Amino acid sequence: MSSSFHVVRTEKKFRITHIKKSMLIDRLSYIMSADEHSNLDGYPVRSLYFDSIYDDDYMDKLNGLEYRKKIRLRIYSPDNDAVKLEMKEKRGAVQRKKTVWIPKSVAQEMIKGNYSGLLDVKTQFTDELYCILESGLYRPKCIIEYHRVAFMERSNDIRVTFDSNIGVSSNVNAFFDKDISYIPVLFEPVLEVKYNGFLLSNIRSALELADASELSVSKYTMSRELIQ
């Protein structure tokens, strides 16, 4: 559980229609594998985002800074005993994501603003995060949940995901509750394309059906705008 890992890849996001989502899922199902943890029915994703006392990460995105980051906890079920702790760093279209699995008890303390449990995980990444969270006086800001259908192709670490029913809640203490009331963030699905180096030509051709403009606003930014 205490081992950490990170990936570096290009990430692009697009807002699409529900009809195009269905058509793209049908196309990709013939040339890509469904996410190893799910199937074409998809699965829920729930994240709790942290930000500094001055909302530095949120403001960096709004101000269009080349470098920006986000820190979050992520679960796929409130019953999960282990929780993903992630930091996403972006410089332009290039993304670096660092991830470590932590015990639920440590995550519960983080929600209260107590980060000392990260030092017991004993990885370089959790030590780094402890310093960031403490020095920036970080606190949990919002919960974002959505339904995800994901495809993967191990060549070039390619992932294509479709996120829909995106909602936000400011009730951060409810992160592990079974049911949470959300404010709708976006009614259209979001297509995310992530890859290392370049997309395989057959996947690129299939995605041309999307015919959509790249989305520069993140789920976190859109959600924070609703609960300020």
PDB file of C-alpha atoms in Angstrom:
ATOM      1  CA  MET A   1       0.000   0.000   0.000  1.00  0.00           C
ATOM      2  CA  SER A   2       2.824   2.413   0.771  1.00  0.00           C
ATOM      3  CA  SER A   3       4.544   2.194  -2.619  1.00  0.00           C
ATOM      4  CA  SER A   4       4.065   5.221  -4.878  1.00  0.00           C
ATOM      5  CA  PHE A   5       4.262   5.633  -8.631  1.00  0.00           C
ATOM      6  CA  HIS A   6       3.996   8.381 -11.225  1.00  0.00           C
ATOM      7  CA  VAL A   7       3.246   8.762 -14.910  1.00  0.00           C
ATOM      8  CA  VAL A   8       4.104  11.466 -17.431  1.00  0.00           C
ATOM      9  CA  ARG A   9       1.923  11.874 -20.498  1.00  0.00           C
ATOM     10  CA  THR A  10      -0.070  14.252 -22.701  1.00  0.00           C
ATOM     11  CA  GLU A  11      -3.663  14.915 -21.670  1.00  0.00           C
ATOM     12  CA  LYS A  12      -6.406  16.529 -23.758  1.00  0.00           C
ATOM     13  CA  LYS A  13     -10.045  17.129 -22.808  1.00  0.00           C
ATOM     14  CA  PHE A  14     -13.113  17.699 -24.979  1.00  0.00           C
ATOM     15  CA  ARG A  15     -16.776  18.423 -24.299  1.00  0.00           C
ATOM     16  CA  ILE A  16     -18.976  16.176 -26.445  1.00  0.00           C
ATOM     17  CA  THR A  17     -22.653  15.280 -26.829  1.00  0.00           C
ATOM     18  CA  HIS A  18     -24.303  12.175 -25.358  1.00  0.00           C
ATOM     19  CA  ILE A  19     -24.929  10.870 -28.865  1.00  0.00           C
ATOM     20  CA  LYS A  20     -21.263  11.177 -29.822  1.00  0.00           C
ATOM     21  CA  LYS A  21     -20.278   9.554 -26.552  1.00  0.00           C
ATOM     22  CA  SER A  22     -22.360   6.483 -27.410  1.00  0.00           C
ATOM     23  CA  MET A  23     -20.962   6.347 -30.938  1.00  0.00           C
ATOM     24  CA  LEU A  24     -17.358   6.697 -29.768  1.00  0.00           C
ATOM     25  CA  ILE A  25     -17.755   4.018 -27.094  1.00  0.00           C
ATOM     26  CA  ASP A  26     -19.101   1.673 -29.755  1.00  0.00           C
ATOM     27  CA  ARG A  27     -16.137   2.400 -32.056  1.00  0.00           C
ATOM     28  CA  LEU A  28     -13.473   2.119 -29.385  1.00  0.00           C
ATOM     29  CA  SER A  29     -14.868  -1.147 -28.023  1.00  0.00           C
ATOM     30  CA  TYR A  30     -13.580  -2.868 -31.182  1.00  0.00           C
ATOM     31  CA  ILE A  31     -10.009  -1.550 -30.980  1.00  0.00           C
ATOM     32  CA  MET A  32      -9.310  -0.936 -27.273  1.00  0.00           C
ATOM     33  CA  SER A  33      -9.788  -2.859 -24.030  1.00  0.00           C
ATOM     34  CA  ALA A  34     -12.196  -1.704 -21.359  1.00  0.00           C
ATOM     35  CA  ASP A  35     -10.565  -0.460 -18.170  1.00  0.00           C
ATOM     36  CA  GLU A  36      -9.061  -3.417 -16.302  1.00  0.00           C
ATOM     37  CA  HIS A  37     -11.099  -2.555 -13.199  1.00  0.00           C
ATOM     38  CA  SER A  38     -14.451  -2.263 -14.963  1.00  0.00           C
ATOM     39  CA  ASN A  39     -16.446  -2.882 -18.145  1.00  0.00           C
ATOM     40  CA  LEU A  40     -18.427  -0.827 -20.644  1.00  0.00           C
ATOM     41  CA  ASP A  41     -21.040  -0.060 -17.964  1.00  0.00           C
ATOM     42  CA  GLY A  42     -18.434   2.129 -16.277  1.00  0.00           C
ATOM     43  CA  TYR A  43     -17.946   2.962 -12.621  1.00  0.00           C
ATOM     44  CA  PRO A  44     -18.255   5.893 -10.171  1.00  0.00           C
ATOM     45  CA  VAL A  45     -15.273   8.096  -9.372  1.00  0.00           C
ATOM     46  CA  ARG A  46     -15.298  10.297  -6.252  1.00  0.00           C
ATOM     47  CA  SER A  47     -12.520  12.788  -5.503  1.00  0.00           C
ATOM     48  CA  LEU A  48     -11.877  15.198  -2.641  1.00  0.00           C
ATOM     49  CA  TYR A  49      -9.744  18.187  -3.639  1.00  0.00           C
ATOM     50  CA  PHE A  50      -7.466  20.154  -1.346  1.00  0.00           C
ATOM     51  CA  ASP A  51      -6.256  23.713  -1.828  1.00  0.00           C
ATOM     52  CA  SER A  52      -4.230  26.262   0.101  1.00  0.00           C
ATOM     53  CA  ILE A  53      -5.594  28.910   2.430  1.00  0.00           C
ATOM     54  CA  TYR A  54      -5.394  31.353  -0.502  1.00  0.00           C
ATOM     55  CA  ASP A  55      -6.727  28.889  -3.094  1.00  0.00           C
ATOM     56  CA  ASP A  56      -3.408  29.005  -4.924  1.00  0.00           C
ATOM     57  CA  ASP A  57      -4.050  25.959  -7.120  1.00  0.00           C
ATOM     58  CA  TYR A  58      -7.485  27.208  -8.155  1.00  0.00           C
ATOM     59  CA  MET A  59      -6.144  30.706  -8.917  1.00  0.00           C
ATOM     60  CA  ASP A  60      -3.162  29.354 -10.872  1.00  0.00           C
ATOM     61  CA  LYS A  61      -5.594  27.658 -13.248  1.00  0.00           C
ATOM     62  CA  LEU A  62      -7.831  30.726 -13.535  1.00  0.00           C
ATOM     63  CA  ASN A  63      -4.809  32.925 -14.247  1.00  0.00           C
ATOM     64  CA  GLY A  64      -3.562  30.584 -16.957  1.00  0.00           C
ATOM     65  CA  LEU A  65      -0.196  29.773 -15.375  1.00  0.00           C
ATOM     66  CA  GLU A  66       1.900  27.358 -17.415  1.00  0.00           C
ATOM     67  CA  TYR A  67       2.594  25.225 -14.338  1.00  0.00           C
ATOM     68  CA  ARG A  68      -0.229  24.213 -12.016  1.00  0.00           C
ATOM     69  CA  LYS A  69      -1.109  21.365  -9.695  1.00  0.00           C
ATOM     70  CA  LYS A  70      -4.022  19.662  -7.951  1.00  0.00           C
ATOM     71  CA  ILE A  71      -3.994  17.473  -4.840  1.00  0.00           C
ATOM     72  CA  ARG A  72      -6.805  15.027  -4.184  1.00  0.00           C
ATOM     73  CA  LEU A  73      -8.039  11.877  -2.487  1.00  0.00           C
ATOM     74  CA  ARG A  74      -9.868   9.409  -4.732  1.00  0.00           C
ATOM     75  CA  ILE A  75     -12.125   6.422  -4.088  1.00  0.00           C
ATOM     76  CA  TYR A  76     -14.340   4.229  -6.248  1.00  0.00           C
ATOM     77  CA  SER A  77     -16.591   3.109  -3.409  1.00  0.00           C
ATOM     78  CA  PRO A  78     -17.217   4.547   0.095  1.00  0.00           C
ATOM     79  CA  ASP A  79     -16.383   1.058   1.411  1.00  0.00           C
ATOM     80  CA  ASN A  80     -12.788   1.164   0.121  1.00  0.00           C
ATOM     81  CA  ASP A  81     -10.252   0.479   2.879  1.00  0.00           C
ATOM     82  CA  ALA A  82      -7.427   2.043   0.859  1.00  0.00           C
ATOM     83  CA  VAL A  83      -7.581   5.493  -0.717  1.00  0.00           C
ATOM     84  CA  LYS A  84      -5.663   6.963  -3.627  1.00  0.00           C
ATOM     85  CA  LEU A  85      -3.736  10.122  -2.801  1.00  0.00           C
ATOM     86  CA  GLU A  86      -2.693  11.950  -5.962  1.00  0.00           C
ATOM     87  CA  MET A  87      -0.963  15.093  -7.121  1.00  0.00           C
ATOM     88  CA  LYS A  88      -1.446  16.099 -10.742  1.00  0.00           C
ATOM     89  CA  GLU A  89       1.052  18.578 -12.131  1.00  0.00           C
ATOM     90  CA  LYS A  90       0.558  20.110 -15.566  1.00  0.00           C
ATOM     91  CA  ARG A  91       2.842  22.155 -17.753  1.00  0.00           C
ATOM     92  CA  GLY A  92       0.882  22.954 -20.886  1.00  0.00           C
ATOM     93  CA  ALA A  93      -0.554  19.701 -22.273  1.00  0.00           C
ATOM     94  CA  VAL A  94       2.017  17.544 -20.470  1.00  0.00           C
ATOM     95  CA  GLN A  95       0.826  15.982 -17.249  1.00  0.00           C
ATOM     96  CA  ARG A  96       2.721  14.293 -14.427  1.00  0.00           C
ATOM     97  CA  LYS A  97       0.630  12.349 -11.939  1.00  0.00           C
ATOM     98  CA  LYS A  98       2.038  10.968  -8.702  1.00  0.00           C
ATOM     99  CA  THR A  99      -0.037   8.412  -6.816  1.00  0.00           C
ATOM    100  CA  VAL A 100       0.176   6.522  -3.556  1.00  0.00           C
ATOM    101  CA  TRP A 101      -2.352   4.307  -1.787  1.00  0.00           C
ATOM    102  CA  ILE A 102      -2.898   5.267   1.855  1.00  0.00           C
ATOM    103  CA  PRO A 103      -5.015   3.720   4.649  1.00  0.00           C
ATOM    104  CA  LYS A 104      -8.550   5.032   5.028  1.00  0.00           C
ATOM    105  CA  SER A 105      -7.710   6.159   8.568  1.00  0.00           C
ATOM    106  CA  VAL A 106      -4.975   8.482   7.253  1.00  0.00           C
ATOM    107  CA  ALA A 107      -7.381   9.915   4.672  1.00  0.00           C
ATOM    108  CA  GLN A 108      -9.990  10.533   7.369  1.00  0.00           C
ATOM    109  CA  GLU A 109      -7.437  12.517   9.381  1.00  0.00           C
ATOM    110  CA  MET A 110      -6.475  14.511   6.278  1.00  0.00           C
ATOM    111  CA  ILE A 111     -10.104  15.589   5.899  1.00  0.00           C
ATOM    112  CA  LYS A 112      -9.845  17.019   9.433  1.00  0.00           C
ATOM    113  CA  GLY A 113      -6.708  18.948   8.433  1.00  0.00           C
ATOM    114  CA  ASN A 114      -4.284  16.578  10.175  1.00  0.00           C
ATOM    115  CA  TYR A 115      -1.549  15.443   7.772  1.00  0.00           C
ATOM    116  CA  SER A 116       0.908  13.868  10.194  1.00  0.00           C
ATOM    117  CA  GLY A 117      -0.242  10.360   9.197  1.00  0.00           C
ATOM    118  CA  LEU A 118       1.437  10.862   5.821  1.00  0.00           C
ATOM    119  CA  LEU A 119       4.824  10.690   7.535  1.00  0.00           C
ATOM    120  CA  ASP A 120       3.993   7.149   8.698  1.00  0.00           C
ATOM    121  CA  VAL A 121       3.434   6.003   5.095  1.00  0.00           C
ATOM    122  CA  LYS A 122       7.184   6.496   4.571  1.00  0.00           C
ATOM    123  CA  THR A 123       7.524   7.338   0.877  1.00  0.00           C
ATOM    124  CA  GLN A 124       9.310  10.283  -0.695  1.00  0.00           C
ATOM    125  CA  PHE A 125       6.040  11.383  -2.271  1.00  0.00           C
ATOM    126  CA  THR A 126       4.036  11.424   0.982  1.00  0.00           C
ATOM    127  CA  ASP A 127       6.856  13.323   2.688  1.00  0.00           C
ATOM    128  CA  GLU A 128       6.740  15.854  -0.169  1.00  0.00           C
ATOM    129  CA  LEU A 129       2.974  16.187   0.107  1.00  0.00           C
ATOM    130  CA  TYR A 130       3.141  16.627   3.871  1.00  0.00           C
ATOM    131  CA  CYS A 131       5.414  19.651   3.393  1.00  0.00           C
ATOM    132  CA  ILE A 132       3.153  21.154   0.706  1.00  0.00           C
ATOM    133  CA  LEU A 133      -0.052  20.643   2.695  1.00  0.00           C
ATOM    134  CA  GLU A 134       1.365  21.968   5.957  1.00  0.00           C
ATOM    135  CA  SER A 135       3.280  24.958   4.564  1.00  0.00           C
ATOM    136  CA  GLY A 136       0.374  26.069   2.355  1.00  0.00           C
ATOM    137  CA  LEU A 137      -2.221  25.523   5.102  1.00  0.00           C
ATOM    138  CA  TYR A 138      -4.168  23.270   2.733  1.00  0.00           C
ATOM    139  CA  ARG A 139      -7.720  22.223   3.564  1.00  0.00           C
ATOM    140  CA  PRO A 140     -10.335  20.078   1.759  1.00  0.00           C
ATOM    141  CA  LYS A 141     -12.424  22.254  -0.558  1.00  0.00           C
ATOM    142  CA  CYS A 142     -14.947  20.131  -2.439  1.00  0.00           C
ATOM    143  CA  ILE A 143     -16.023  16.641  -3.499  1.00  0.00           C
ATOM    144  CA  ILE A 144     -16.464  15.907  -7.196  1.00  0.00           C
ATOM    145  CA  GLU A 145     -18.156  12.740  -8.397  1.00  0.00           C
ATOM    146  CA  TYR A 146     -18.955  11.428 -11.869  1.00  0.00           C
ATOM    147  CA  HIS A 147     -19.553   8.245 -13.837  1.00  0.00           C
ATOM    148  CA  ARG A 148     -16.626   7.033 -15.971  1.00  0.00           C
ATOM    149  CA  VAL A 149     -16.319   4.671 -18.912  1.00  0.00           C
ATOM    150  CA  ALA A 150     -12.653   4.001 -19.653  1.00  0.00           C
ATOM    151  CA  PHE A 151     -10.622   2.327 -22.379  1.00  0.00           C
ATOM    152  CA  MET A 152      -6.952   1.437 -22.298  1.00  0.00           C
ATOM    153  CA  GLU A 153      -4.183   0.468 -24.695  1.00  0.00           C
ATOM    154  CA  ARG A 154      -0.827  -0.399 -23.171  1.00  0.00           C
ATOM    155  CA  SER A 155       1.041   0.915 -26.215  1.00  0.00           C
ATOM    156  CA  ASN A 156       2.133   4.469 -25.332  1.00  0.00           C
ATOM    157  CA  ASP A 157       0.114   4.218 -22.091  1.00  0.00           C
ATOM    158  CA  ILE A 158      -3.057   5.325 -23.906  1.00  0.00           C
ATOM    159  CA  ARG A 159      -6.268   5.906 -21.920  1.00  0.00           C
ATOM    160  CA  VAL A 160      -9.523   7.262 -23.290  1.00  0.00           C
ATOM    161  CA  THR A 161     -12.228   8.105 -20.759  1.00  0.00           C
ATOM    162  CA  PHE A 162     -15.783   9.396 -20.884  1.00  0.00           C
ATOM    163  CA  ASP A 163     -17.001  11.208 -17.750  1.00  0.00           C
ATOM    164  CA  SER A 164     -20.669  12.113 -17.292  1.00  0.00           C
ATOM    165  CA  ASN A 165     -23.115  13.168 -14.550  1.00  0.00           C
ATOM    166  CA  ILE A 166     -20.443  15.400 -13.029  1.00  0.00           C
ATOM    167  CA  GLY A 167     -21.500  16.872  -9.684  1.00  0.00           C
ATOM    168  CA  VAL A 168     -19.921  18.829  -6.825  1.00  0.00           C
ATOM    169  CA  SER A 169     -20.526  19.034  -3.084  1.00  0.00           C
ATOM    170  CA  SER A 170     -18.988  21.384  -0.535  1.00  0.00           C
ATOM    171  CA  ASN A 171     -19.797  18.911   2.278  1.00  0.00           C
ATOM    172  CA  VAL A 172     -16.241  17.589   2.481  1.00  0.00           C
ATOM    173  CA  ASN A 173     -16.898  15.632   5.676  1.00  0.00           C
ATOM    174  CA  ALA A 174     -19.274  13.380   3.711  1.00  0.00           C
ATOM    175  CA  PHE A 175     -16.490  11.943   1.534  1.00  0.00           C
ATOM    176  CA  PHE A 176     -17.005   8.393   2.813  1.00  0.00           C
ATOM    177  CA  ASP A 177     -20.807   8.597   3.042  1.00  0.00           C
ATOM    178  CA  LYS A 178     -22.899   6.241   0.917  1.00  0.00           C
ATOM    179  CA  ASP A 179     -25.019   8.988  -0.608  1.00  0.00           C
ATOM    180  CA  ILE A 180     -24.131  12.631  -1.185  1.00  0.00           C
ATOM    181  CA  SER A 181     -26.252  15.440  -2.627  1.00  0.00           C
ATOM    182  CA  TYR A 182     -24.500  17.129  -5.544  1.00  0.00           C
ATOM    183  CA  ILE A 183     -24.895  20.312  -7.549  1.00  0.00           C
ATOM    184  CA  PRO A 184     -24.717  19.476 -11.276  1.00  0.00           C
ATOM    185  CA  VAL A 185     -21.505  20.828 -12.834  1.00  0.00           C
ATOM    186  CA  LEU A 186     -21.763  19.826 -16.457  1.00  0.00           C
ATOM    187  CA  PHE A 187     -24.565  18.072 -18.331  1.00  0.00           C
ATOM    188  CA  GLU A 188     -22.497  17.122 -21.383  1.00  0.00           C
ATOM    189  CA  PRO A 189     -19.940  14.295 -21.148  1.00  0.00           C
ATOM    190  CA  VAL A 190     -16.220  15.064 -21.060  1.00  0.00           C
ATOM    191  CA  LEU A 191     -13.880  13.048 -23.258  1.00  0.00           C
ATOM    192  CA  GLU A 192     -10.295  12.766 -21.989  1.00  0.00           C
ATOM    193  CA  VAL A 193      -7.468  11.412 -24.133  1.00  0.00           C
ATOM    194  CA  LYS A 194      -4.173  10.571 -22.408  1.00  0.00           C
ATOM    195  CA  TYR A 195      -1.093   9.133 -24.065  1.00  0.00           C
ATOM    196  CA  ASN A 196       2.690   8.957 -24.104  1.00  0.00           C
ATOM    197  CA  GLY A 197       4.374  10.391 -27.189  1.00  0.00           C
ATOM    198  CA  PHE A 198       1.680   9.884 -29.841  1.00  0.00           C
ATOM    199  CA  LEU A 199      -1.693   8.270 -30.431  1.00  0.00           C
ATOM    200  CA  LEU A 200      -1.916   5.087 -32.475  1.00  0.00           C
ATOM    201  CA  SER A 201      -3.415   5.870 -35.875  1.00  0.00           C
ATOM    202  CA  ASN A 202      -6.473   3.616 -35.495  1.00  0.00           C
ATOM    203  CA  ILE A 203      -7.397   5.248 -32.191  1.00  0.00           C
ATOM    204  CA  ARG A 204      -6.801   8.729 -33.605  1.00  0.00           C
ATOM    205  CA  SER A 205      -9.072   7.921 -36.549  1.00  0.00           C
ATOM    206  CA  ALA A 206     -11.820   6.635 -34.270  1.00  0.00           C
ATOM    207  CA  LEU A 207     -11.674   9.784 -32.128  1.00  0.00           C
ATOM    208  CA  GLU A 208     -12.041  12.078 -35.132  1.00  0.00           C
ATOM    209  CA  LEU A 209     -15.764  11.456 -34.815  1.00  0.00           C
ATOM    210  CA  ALA A 210     -15.744  13.634 -31.681  1.00  0.00           C
ATOM    211  CA  ASP A 211     -15.200  16.753 -33.840  1.00  0.00           C
ATOM    212  CA  ALA A 212     -15.018  18.864 -30.672  1.00  0.00           C
ATOM    213  CA  SER A 213     -12.996  21.809 -29.422  1.00  0.00           C
ATOM    214  CA  GLU A 214     -10.491  21.155 -26.677  1.00  0.00           C
ATOM    215  CA  LEU A 215     -11.768  21.978 -23.197  1.00  0.00           C
ATOM    216  CA  SER A 216      -9.346  24.123 -21.212  1.00  0.00           C
ATOM    217  CA  VAL A 217     -11.359  24.337 -17.980  1.00  0.00           C
ATOM    218  CA  SER A 218     -10.903  21.505 -15.485  1.00  0.00           C
ATOM    219  CA  LYS A 219     -13.632  19.757 -13.484  1.00  0.00           C
ATOM    220  CA  TYR A 220     -12.105  21.260 -10.337  1.00  0.00           C
ATOM    221  CA  THR A 221     -12.230  24.809 -11.716  1.00  0.00           C
ATOM    222  CA  MET A 222     -15.805  24.470 -12.947  1.00  0.00           C
ATOM    223  CA  SER A 223     -16.862  22.976  -9.636  1.00  0.00           C
ATOM    224  CA  ARG A 224     -15.222  25.639  -7.494  1.00  0.00           C
ATOM    225  CA  GLU A 225     -16.951  28.346  -9.515  1.00  0.00           C
ATOM    226  CA  LEU A 226     -20.288  26.879  -8.429  1.00  0.00           C
ATOM    227  CA  ILE A 227     -19.601  26.722  -4.689  1.00  0.00           C
ATOM    228  CA  GLN A 228     -17.615  29.895  -4.059  1.00  0.00           C
TER     229      GLN A 228
END
